[in-house]
Short mmCIF file of C-alpha atoms and ligand atoms in Angstrom, two decimals:
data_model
loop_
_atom_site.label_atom_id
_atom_site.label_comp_id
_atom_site.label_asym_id
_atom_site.label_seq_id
_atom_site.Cartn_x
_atom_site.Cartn_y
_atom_site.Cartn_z
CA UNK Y 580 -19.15 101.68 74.80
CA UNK Y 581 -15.71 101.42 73.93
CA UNK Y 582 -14.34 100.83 70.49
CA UNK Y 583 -11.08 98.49 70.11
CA UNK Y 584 -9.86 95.60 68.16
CA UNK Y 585 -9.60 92.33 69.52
CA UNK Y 586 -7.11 89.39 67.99
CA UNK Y 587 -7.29 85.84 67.69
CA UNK Y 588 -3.81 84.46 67.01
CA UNK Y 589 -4.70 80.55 66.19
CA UNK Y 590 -2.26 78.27 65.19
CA UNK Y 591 -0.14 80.26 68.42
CA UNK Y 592 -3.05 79.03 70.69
CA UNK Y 593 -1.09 75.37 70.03
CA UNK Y 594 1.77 75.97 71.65
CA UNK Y 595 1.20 75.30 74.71
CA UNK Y 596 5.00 75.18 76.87
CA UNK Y 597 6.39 78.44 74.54
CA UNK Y 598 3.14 80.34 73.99
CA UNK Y 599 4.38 83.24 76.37
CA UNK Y 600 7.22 83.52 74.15
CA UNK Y 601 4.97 83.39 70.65
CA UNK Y 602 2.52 86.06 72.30
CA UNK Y 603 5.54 88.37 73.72
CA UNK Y 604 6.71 88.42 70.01
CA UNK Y 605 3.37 88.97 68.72
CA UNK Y 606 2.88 91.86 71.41
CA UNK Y 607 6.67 93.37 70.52
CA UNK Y 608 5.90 92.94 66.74
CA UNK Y 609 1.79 95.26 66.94
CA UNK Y 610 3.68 97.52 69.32
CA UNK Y 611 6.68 98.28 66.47
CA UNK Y 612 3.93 99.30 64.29
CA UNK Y 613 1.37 100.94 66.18
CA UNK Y 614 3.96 102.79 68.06
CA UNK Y 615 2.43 105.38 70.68
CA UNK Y 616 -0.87 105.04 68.66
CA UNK Y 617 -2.23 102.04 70.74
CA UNK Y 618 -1.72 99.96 73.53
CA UNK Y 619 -2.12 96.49 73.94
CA UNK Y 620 -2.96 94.12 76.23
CA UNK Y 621 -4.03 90.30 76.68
CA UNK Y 622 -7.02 88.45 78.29
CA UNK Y 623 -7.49 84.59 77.87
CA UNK Y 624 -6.79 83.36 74.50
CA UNK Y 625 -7.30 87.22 72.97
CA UNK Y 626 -5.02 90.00 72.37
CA UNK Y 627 -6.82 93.45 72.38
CA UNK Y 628 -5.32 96.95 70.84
CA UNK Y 629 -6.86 100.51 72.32
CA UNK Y 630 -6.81 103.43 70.64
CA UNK Y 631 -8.23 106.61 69.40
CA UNK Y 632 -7.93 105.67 65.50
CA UNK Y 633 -9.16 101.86 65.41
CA UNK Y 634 -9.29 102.06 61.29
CA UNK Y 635 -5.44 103.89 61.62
CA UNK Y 636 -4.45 100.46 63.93
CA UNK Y 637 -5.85 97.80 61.50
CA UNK Y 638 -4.30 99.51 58.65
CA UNK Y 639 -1.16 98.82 60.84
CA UNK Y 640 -1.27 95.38 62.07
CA UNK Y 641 -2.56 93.71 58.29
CA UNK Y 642 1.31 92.88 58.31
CA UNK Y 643 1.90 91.04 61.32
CA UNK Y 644 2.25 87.61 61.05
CA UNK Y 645 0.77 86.03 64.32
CA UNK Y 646 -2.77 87.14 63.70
CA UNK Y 647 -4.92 85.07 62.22
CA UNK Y 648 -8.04 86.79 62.58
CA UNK Y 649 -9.56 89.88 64.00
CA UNK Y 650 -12.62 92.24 64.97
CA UNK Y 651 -13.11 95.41 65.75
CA UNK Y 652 -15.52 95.15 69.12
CA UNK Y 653 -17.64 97.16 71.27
CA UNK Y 654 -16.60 96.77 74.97
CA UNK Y 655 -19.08 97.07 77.18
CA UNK Y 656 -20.02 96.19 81.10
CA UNK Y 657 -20.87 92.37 81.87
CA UNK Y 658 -24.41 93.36 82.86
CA UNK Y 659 -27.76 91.72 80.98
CA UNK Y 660 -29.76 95.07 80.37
CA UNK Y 661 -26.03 96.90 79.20
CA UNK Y 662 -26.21 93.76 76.46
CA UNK Y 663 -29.61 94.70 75.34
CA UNK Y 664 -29.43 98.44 74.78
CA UNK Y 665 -25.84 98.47 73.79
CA UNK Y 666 -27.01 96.46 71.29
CA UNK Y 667 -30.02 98.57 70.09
CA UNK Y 668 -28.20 101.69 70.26
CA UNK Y 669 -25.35 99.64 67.80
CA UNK Y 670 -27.90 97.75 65.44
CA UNK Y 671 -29.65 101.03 64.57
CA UNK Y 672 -27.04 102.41 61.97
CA UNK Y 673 -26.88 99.61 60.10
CA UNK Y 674 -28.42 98.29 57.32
CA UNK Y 675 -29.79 94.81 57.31
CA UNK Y 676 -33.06 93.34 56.98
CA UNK Y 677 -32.20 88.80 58.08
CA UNK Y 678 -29.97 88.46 61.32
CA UNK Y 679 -29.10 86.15 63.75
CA UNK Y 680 -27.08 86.17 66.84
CA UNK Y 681 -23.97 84.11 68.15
CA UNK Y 682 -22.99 83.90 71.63
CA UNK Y 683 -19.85 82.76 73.05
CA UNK Y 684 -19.33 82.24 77.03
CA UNK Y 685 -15.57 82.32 77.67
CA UNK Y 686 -16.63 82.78 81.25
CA UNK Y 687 -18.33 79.83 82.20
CA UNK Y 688 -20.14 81.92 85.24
CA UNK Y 689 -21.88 83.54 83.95
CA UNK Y 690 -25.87 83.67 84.80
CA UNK Y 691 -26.80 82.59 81.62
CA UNK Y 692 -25.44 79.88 79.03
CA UNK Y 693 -25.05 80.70 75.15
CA UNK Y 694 -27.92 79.32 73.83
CA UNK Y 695 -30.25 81.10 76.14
CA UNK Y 696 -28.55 84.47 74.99
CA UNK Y 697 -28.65 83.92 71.80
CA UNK Y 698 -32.05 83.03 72.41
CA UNK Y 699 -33.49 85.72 73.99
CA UNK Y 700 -31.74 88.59 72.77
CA UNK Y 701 -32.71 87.37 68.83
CA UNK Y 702 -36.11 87.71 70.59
CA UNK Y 703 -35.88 91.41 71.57
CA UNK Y 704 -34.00 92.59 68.63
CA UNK Y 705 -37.14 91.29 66.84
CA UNK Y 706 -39.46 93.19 69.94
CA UNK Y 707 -37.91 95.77 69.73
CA UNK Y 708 -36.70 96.90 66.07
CA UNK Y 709 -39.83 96.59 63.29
CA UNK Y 710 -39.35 94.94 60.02
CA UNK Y 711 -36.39 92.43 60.97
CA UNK Y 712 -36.09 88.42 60.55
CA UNK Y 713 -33.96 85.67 61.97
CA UNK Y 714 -32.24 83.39 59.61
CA UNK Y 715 -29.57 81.33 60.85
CA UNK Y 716 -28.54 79.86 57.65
CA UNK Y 717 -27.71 83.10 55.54
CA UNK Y 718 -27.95 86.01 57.41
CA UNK Y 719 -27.66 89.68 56.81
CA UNK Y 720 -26.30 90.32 59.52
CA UNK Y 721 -24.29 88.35 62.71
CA UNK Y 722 -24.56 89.69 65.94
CA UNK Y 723 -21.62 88.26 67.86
CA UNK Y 724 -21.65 88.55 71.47
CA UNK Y 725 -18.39 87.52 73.70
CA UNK Y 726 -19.48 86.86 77.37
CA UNK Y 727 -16.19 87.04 79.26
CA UNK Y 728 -15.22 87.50 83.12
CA UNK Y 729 -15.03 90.93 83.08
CA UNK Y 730 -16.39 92.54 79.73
CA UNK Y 731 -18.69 91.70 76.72
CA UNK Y 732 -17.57 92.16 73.45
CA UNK Y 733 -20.15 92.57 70.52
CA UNK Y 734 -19.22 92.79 67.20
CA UNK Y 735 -20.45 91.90 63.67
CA UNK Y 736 -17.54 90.91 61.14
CA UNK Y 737 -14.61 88.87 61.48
CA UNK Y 738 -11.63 89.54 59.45
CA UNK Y 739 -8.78 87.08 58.27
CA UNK Y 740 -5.08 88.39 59.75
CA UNK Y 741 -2.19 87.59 57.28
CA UNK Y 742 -1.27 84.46 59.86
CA UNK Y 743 1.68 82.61 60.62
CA UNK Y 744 3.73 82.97 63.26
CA UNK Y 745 5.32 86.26 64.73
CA UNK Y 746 8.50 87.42 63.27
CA UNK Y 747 11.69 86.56 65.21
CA UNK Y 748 9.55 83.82 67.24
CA UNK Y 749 11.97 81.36 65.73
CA UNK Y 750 15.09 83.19 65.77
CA UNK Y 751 16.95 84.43 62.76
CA UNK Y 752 18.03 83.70 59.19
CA UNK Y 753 20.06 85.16 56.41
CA UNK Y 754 18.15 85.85 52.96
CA UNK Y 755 20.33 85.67 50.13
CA UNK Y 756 18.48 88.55 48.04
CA UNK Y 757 19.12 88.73 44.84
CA UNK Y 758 17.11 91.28 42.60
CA UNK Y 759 15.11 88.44 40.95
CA UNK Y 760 11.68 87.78 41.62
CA UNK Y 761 11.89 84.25 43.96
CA UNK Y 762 13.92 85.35 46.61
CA UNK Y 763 11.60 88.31 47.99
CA UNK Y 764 8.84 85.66 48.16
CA UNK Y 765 11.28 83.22 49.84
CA UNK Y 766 11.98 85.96 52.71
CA UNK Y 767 8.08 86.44 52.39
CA UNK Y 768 7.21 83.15 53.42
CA UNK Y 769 10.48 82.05 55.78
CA UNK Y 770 9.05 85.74 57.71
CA UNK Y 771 5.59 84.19 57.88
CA UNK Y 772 7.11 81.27 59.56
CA UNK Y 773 8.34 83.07 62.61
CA UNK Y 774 12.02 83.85 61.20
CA UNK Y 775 13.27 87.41 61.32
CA UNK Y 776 15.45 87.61 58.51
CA UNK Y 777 18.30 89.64 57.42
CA UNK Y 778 19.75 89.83 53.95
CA UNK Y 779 22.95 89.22 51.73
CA UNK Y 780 23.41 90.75 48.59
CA UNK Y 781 26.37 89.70 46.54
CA UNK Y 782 26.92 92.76 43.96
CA UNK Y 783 29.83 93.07 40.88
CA UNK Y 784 30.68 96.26 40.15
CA UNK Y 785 31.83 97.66 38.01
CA UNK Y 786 29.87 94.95 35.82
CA UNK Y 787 26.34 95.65 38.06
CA UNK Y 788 25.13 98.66 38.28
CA UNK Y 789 24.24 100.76 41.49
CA UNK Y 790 20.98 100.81 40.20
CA UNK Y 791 20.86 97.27 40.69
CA UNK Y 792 22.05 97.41 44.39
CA UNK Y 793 19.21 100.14 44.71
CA UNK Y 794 16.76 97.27 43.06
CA UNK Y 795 17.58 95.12 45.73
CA UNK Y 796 17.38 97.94 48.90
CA UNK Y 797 13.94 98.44 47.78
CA UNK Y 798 12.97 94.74 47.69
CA UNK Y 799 14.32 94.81 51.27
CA UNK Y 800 12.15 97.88 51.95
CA UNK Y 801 9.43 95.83 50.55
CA UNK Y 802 10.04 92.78 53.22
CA UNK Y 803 10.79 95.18 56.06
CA UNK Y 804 6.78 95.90 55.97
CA UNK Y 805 6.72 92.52 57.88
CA UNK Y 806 9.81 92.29 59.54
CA UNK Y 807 10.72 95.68 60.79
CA UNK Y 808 14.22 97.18 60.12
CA UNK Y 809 16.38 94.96 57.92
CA UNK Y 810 20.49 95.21 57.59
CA UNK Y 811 21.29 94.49 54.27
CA UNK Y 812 25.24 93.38 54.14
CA UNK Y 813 25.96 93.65 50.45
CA UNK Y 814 28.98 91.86 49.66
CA UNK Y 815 31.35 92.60 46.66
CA UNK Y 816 31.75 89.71 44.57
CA UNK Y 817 33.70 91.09 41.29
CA UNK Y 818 37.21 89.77 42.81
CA UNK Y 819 36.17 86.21 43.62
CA UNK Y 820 33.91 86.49 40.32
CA UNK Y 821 36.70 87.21 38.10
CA UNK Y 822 39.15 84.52 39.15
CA UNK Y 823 36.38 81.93 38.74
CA UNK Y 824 36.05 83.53 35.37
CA UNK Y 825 39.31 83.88 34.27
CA UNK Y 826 40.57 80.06 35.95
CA UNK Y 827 38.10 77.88 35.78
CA UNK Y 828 35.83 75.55 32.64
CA UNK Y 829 33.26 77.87 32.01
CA UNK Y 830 30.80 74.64 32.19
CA UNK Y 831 31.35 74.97 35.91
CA UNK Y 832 31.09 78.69 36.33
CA UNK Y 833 27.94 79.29 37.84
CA UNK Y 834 28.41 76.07 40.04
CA UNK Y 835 31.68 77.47 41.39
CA UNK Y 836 30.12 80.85 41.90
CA UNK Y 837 27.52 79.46 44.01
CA UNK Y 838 29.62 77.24 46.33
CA UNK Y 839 31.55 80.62 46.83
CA UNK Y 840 27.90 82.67 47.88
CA UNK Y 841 27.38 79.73 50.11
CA UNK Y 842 30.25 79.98 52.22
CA UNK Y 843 30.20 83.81 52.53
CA UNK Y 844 26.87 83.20 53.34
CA UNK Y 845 27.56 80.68 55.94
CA UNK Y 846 30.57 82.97 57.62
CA UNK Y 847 28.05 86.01 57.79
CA UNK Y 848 25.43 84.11 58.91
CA UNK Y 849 27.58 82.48 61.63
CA UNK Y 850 28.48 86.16 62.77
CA UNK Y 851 24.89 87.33 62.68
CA UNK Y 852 23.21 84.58 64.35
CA UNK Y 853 21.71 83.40 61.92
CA UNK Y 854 20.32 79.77 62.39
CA UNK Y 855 19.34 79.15 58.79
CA UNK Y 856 20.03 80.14 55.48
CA UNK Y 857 17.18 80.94 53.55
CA UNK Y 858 17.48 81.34 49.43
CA UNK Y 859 14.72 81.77 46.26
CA UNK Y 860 15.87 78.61 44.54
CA UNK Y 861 12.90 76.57 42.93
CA UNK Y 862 13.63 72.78 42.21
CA UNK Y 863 14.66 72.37 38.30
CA UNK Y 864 14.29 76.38 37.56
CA UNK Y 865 17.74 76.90 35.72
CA UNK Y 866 21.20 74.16 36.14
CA UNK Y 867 22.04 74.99 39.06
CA UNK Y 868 19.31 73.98 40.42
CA UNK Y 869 18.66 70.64 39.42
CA UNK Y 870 18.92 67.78 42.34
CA UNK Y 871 22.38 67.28 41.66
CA UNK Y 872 23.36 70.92 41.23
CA UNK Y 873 21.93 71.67 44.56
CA UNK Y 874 23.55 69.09 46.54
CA UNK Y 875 26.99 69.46 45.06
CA UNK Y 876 26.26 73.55 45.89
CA UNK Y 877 25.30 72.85 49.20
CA UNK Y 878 27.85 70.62 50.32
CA UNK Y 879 30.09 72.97 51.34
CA UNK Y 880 28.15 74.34 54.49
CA UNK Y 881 27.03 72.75 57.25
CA UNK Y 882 24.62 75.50 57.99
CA UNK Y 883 20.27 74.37 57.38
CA UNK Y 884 19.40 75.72 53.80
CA UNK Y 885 16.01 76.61 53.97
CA UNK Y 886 14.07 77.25 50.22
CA UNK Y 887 10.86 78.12 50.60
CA UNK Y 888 9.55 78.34 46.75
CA UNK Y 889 11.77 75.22 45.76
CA UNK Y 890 8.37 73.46 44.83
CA UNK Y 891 6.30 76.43 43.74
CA UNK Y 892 6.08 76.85 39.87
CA UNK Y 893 6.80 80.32 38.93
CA UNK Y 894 3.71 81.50 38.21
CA UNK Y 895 2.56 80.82 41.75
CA UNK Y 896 5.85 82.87 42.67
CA UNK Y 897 4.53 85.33 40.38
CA UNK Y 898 1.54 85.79 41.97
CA UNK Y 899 2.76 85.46 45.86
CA UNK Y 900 5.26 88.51 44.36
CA UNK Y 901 2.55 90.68 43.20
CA UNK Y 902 0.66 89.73 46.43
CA UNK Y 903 3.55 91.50 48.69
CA UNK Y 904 4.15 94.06 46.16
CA UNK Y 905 7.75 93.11 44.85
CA UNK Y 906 7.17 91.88 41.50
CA UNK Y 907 7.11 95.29 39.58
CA UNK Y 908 10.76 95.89 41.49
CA UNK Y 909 11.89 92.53 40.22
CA UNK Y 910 11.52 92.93 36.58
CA UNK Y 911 13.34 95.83 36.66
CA UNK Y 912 15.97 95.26 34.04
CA UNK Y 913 19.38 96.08 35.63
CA UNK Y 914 21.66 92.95 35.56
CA UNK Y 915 22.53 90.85 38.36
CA UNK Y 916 25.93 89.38 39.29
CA UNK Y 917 24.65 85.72 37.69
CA UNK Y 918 23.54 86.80 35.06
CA UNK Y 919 26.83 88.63 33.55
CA UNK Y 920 28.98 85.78 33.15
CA UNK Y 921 26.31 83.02 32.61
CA UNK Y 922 28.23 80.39 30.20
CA UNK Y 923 26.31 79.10 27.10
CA UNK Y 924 26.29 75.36 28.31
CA UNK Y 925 26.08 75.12 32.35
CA UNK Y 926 26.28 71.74 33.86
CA UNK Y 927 23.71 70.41 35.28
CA UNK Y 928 25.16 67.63 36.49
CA UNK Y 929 28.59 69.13 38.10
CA UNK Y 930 30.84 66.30 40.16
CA UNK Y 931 31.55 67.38 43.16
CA UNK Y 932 35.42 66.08 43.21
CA UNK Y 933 35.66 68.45 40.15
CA UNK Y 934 34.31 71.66 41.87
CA UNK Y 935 36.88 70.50 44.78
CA UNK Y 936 40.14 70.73 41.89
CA UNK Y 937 38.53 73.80 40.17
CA UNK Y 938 38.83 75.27 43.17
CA UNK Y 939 42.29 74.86 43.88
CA UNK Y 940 43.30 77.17 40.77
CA UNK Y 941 41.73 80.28 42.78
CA UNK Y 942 43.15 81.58 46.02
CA UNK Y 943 39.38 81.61 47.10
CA UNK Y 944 39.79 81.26 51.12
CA UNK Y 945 41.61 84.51 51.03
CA UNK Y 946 39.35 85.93 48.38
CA UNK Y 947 36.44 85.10 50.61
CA UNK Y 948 37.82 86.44 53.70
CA UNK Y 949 38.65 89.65 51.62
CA UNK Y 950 34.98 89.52 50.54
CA UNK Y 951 33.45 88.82 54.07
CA UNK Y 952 35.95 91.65 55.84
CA UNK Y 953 35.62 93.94 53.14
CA UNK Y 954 31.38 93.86 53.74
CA UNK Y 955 28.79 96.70 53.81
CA UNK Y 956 25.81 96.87 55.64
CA UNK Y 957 22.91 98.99 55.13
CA UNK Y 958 20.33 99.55 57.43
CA UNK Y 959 16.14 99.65 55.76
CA UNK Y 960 14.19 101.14 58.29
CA UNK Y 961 11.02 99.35 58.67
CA UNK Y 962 9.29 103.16 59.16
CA UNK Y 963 10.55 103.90 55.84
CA UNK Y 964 8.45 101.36 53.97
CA UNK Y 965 5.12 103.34 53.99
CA UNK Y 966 3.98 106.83 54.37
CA UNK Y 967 2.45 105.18 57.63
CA UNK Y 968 1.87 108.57 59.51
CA UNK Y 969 0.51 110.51 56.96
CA UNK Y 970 -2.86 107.86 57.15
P1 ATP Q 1939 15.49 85.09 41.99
O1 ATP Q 1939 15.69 83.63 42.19
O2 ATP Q 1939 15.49 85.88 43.24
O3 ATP Q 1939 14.36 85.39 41.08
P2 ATP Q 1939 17.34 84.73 40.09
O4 ATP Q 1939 16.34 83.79 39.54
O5 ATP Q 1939 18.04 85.70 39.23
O6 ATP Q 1939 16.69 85.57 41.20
P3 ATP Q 1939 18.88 82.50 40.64
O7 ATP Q 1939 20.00 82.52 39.70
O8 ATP Q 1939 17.70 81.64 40.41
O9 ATP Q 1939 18.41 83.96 40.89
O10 ATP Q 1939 19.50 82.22 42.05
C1 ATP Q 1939 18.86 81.43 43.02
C2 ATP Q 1939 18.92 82.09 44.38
O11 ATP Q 1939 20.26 82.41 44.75
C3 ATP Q 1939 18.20 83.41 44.43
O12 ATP Q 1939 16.83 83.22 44.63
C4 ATP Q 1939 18.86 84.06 45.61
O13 ATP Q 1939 18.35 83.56 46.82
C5 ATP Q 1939 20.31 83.61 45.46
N1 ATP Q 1939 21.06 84.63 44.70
C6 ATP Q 1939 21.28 84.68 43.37
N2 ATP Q 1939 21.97 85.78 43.04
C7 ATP Q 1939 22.20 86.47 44.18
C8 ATP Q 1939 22.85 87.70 44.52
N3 ATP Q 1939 23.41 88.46 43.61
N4 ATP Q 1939 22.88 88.06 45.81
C9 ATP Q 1939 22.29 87.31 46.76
N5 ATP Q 1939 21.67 86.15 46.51
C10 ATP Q 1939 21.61 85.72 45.25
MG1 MG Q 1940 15.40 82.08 40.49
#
């Protein structure tokens, strides 16, 4: 009897014309973290992983998005009398007193329909083993028992996968990371989603700290649980920062300052690929983020603006952020580059024709392309995230 763990990947089962593509993902994705632990391969509908450590491997693939659910099985032969003692020799180490058993025929061939199995083997578990009962409304115990074309699987649990839909399956975006607590759990969610993300970190020194950048690498090592590796570019924003501050109403600071992360973030994202851009704010949070303040904001790319917590109150942030682990990172005092020059009375209604003669007082095109050219990027490696081979 072999031991191994067998996935089903759900919602993926949908698509029907790109499914090879979802399930190629899905495979790349459990073979980044398993590494030369495993191997993996595919029959009808299931994904199965092999491997000498089975608890090591499901400690490794809780973070893949694509599964949905899982079991660890016992593969065995497709013959009637290997069903019946396998399943003696598996039901004798474990405790349970009320059991029934589930069949499922994925090969249609076989001599025998469900029902029957079911049937009969209940029967001789009950023969066979003294001081046992079926219940088939709340058992003990479920004995599940796959009948496929070449292999039956038993097993007795089923356990939820984190879902979604592999990483990368629909392309890239570009996570504006901040150190706050909303935009980890926006990369959190656009990852679930299929997008492989990278992030953009806009940074002021000398006015934030490196301790802050370090904040933010650390979120990233956080997200790169899910999405492998992750470049960081971390952009220095004290030059365009200061010539908003020093030139323009200080009701329109922040509003300014954000048109300006938009369009870096569009250029970078252009460069990287990146379909989408993909940000933590949360409809009504702070000014520039009411309606108006986002549209005005957003008006200056072209590029899709995807905000995954913009209807989430913040205590459901909250707890998503404790969920994935980033929330004791983000309240981590060190200042970020929005909050040093936040004005006492921010619009929250800005005009956009304003912003547009604001604007002209700062040489901003060239202090963007300064910005953009000027760029870091940091690599997180996905490895680093976990002391994943000392389990
Ligand atoms: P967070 O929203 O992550 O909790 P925050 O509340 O301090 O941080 P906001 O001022 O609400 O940030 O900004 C809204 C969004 O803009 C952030 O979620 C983030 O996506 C982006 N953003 C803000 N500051 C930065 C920054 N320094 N670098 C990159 N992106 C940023
Ligand atoms: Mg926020």
């Amino acid at each position: 009897m072999k031991k191994l763990i067998m996935i089903k990947y759900g919602e993926l089962s949908t698509k029907k014309d790109n499914i090879g593509l979802f399930l190629k993902k899905l495979k790349d994705n459990v073979v980044n973290v398993i590494g030369n632990k495993g191997s993996v391969s595919f029959d009808k509908g299931r994904m199965f992983i092999e491997g000498d450590n089975i608890d090591y491997l499901v400690t490794k693939i809780k973070n893949v998005f694509g599964i949905h659910e899982y079991e660890i099985v016992y593969k065995i032969g497709t013959s009637y009398e290997e069903l019946k003692t396998s399943i003696l020799e598996l039901l004798k180490d474990l405790n349970f007193i009320s059991f029934k058993v589930s069949t499922k025929r994925s090969d249609k061939k076989y001599f025998k329909n469900s029902m029957d199995v079911s049937k009969e083997i209940g029967g001789f578990i009950l023969k066979n083993i003294s001081g046992k009962v079926v219940d088939v409304k709340s058992p003990d115990l479920i004995v599940n028992i796959e009948i496929r074309a070449d292999a039956i699987y038993i097993y007795f649990e089923k356990y939820s996968g984190i879902g979604g839909y592999p990483v990368g399956s629909l392309g890239k975006g570009l996570l504006m990371l901040s150190g706050g607590i909303d935009s980890p759990v926006a990369g959190y969610l656009a990852m679930k989603r299929g997008i492989k993300i990278e992030c953009l970190y806009f940074e002021s020194p000398p006015h934030t700290s490196i301790e802050a950048q370090n904040k933010v690498l650390e979120l990233a090592k956080k997200l790169a649980l899910y999405n492998g590796d992750i470049k960081v570019h971390v952009v220095n924003f004290t030059p365009i920062q200061e010539a908003i501050y020093k030139k323009i109403p200080h009701d329109y600071l922040i509003t300014i300052m954000r048109r300006m992360m938009y369009r870096i973030a569009a250029i970078i994202a252009g460069k990287r690929n990146c379909k989408v851009l993909i940000n933590g704010e949360s409809i009504g949070q702070v000014a520039s983020q009411t309606l108006t303040s986002m549209s005005v904001i957003n008006s200056v790319v072209n590029i899709p603006v995807i905000r995954p917590v913009a209807c989430f109150d913040k205590l459901e942030i909250i707890d998503l952020a404790k969920k994935i682990g980033t929330y004791d990172i983000s309240i981590l005092p060190y200042e970020d580059c929005c909050t040093i020059f936040v004005p006492d009375h921010p619009v929250i209604n800005p005009i956009k024709e304003k912003c547009i003669l604001y604007e002209e007082l700062i040489p901003y095109k060239d202090l963007i392309y300064e910005a953009v050219k000027s760029h870091e990027i940091k690599i997180i490696k996905a490895s680093e995230s976990e002391f994943s081979d000392l389990l």
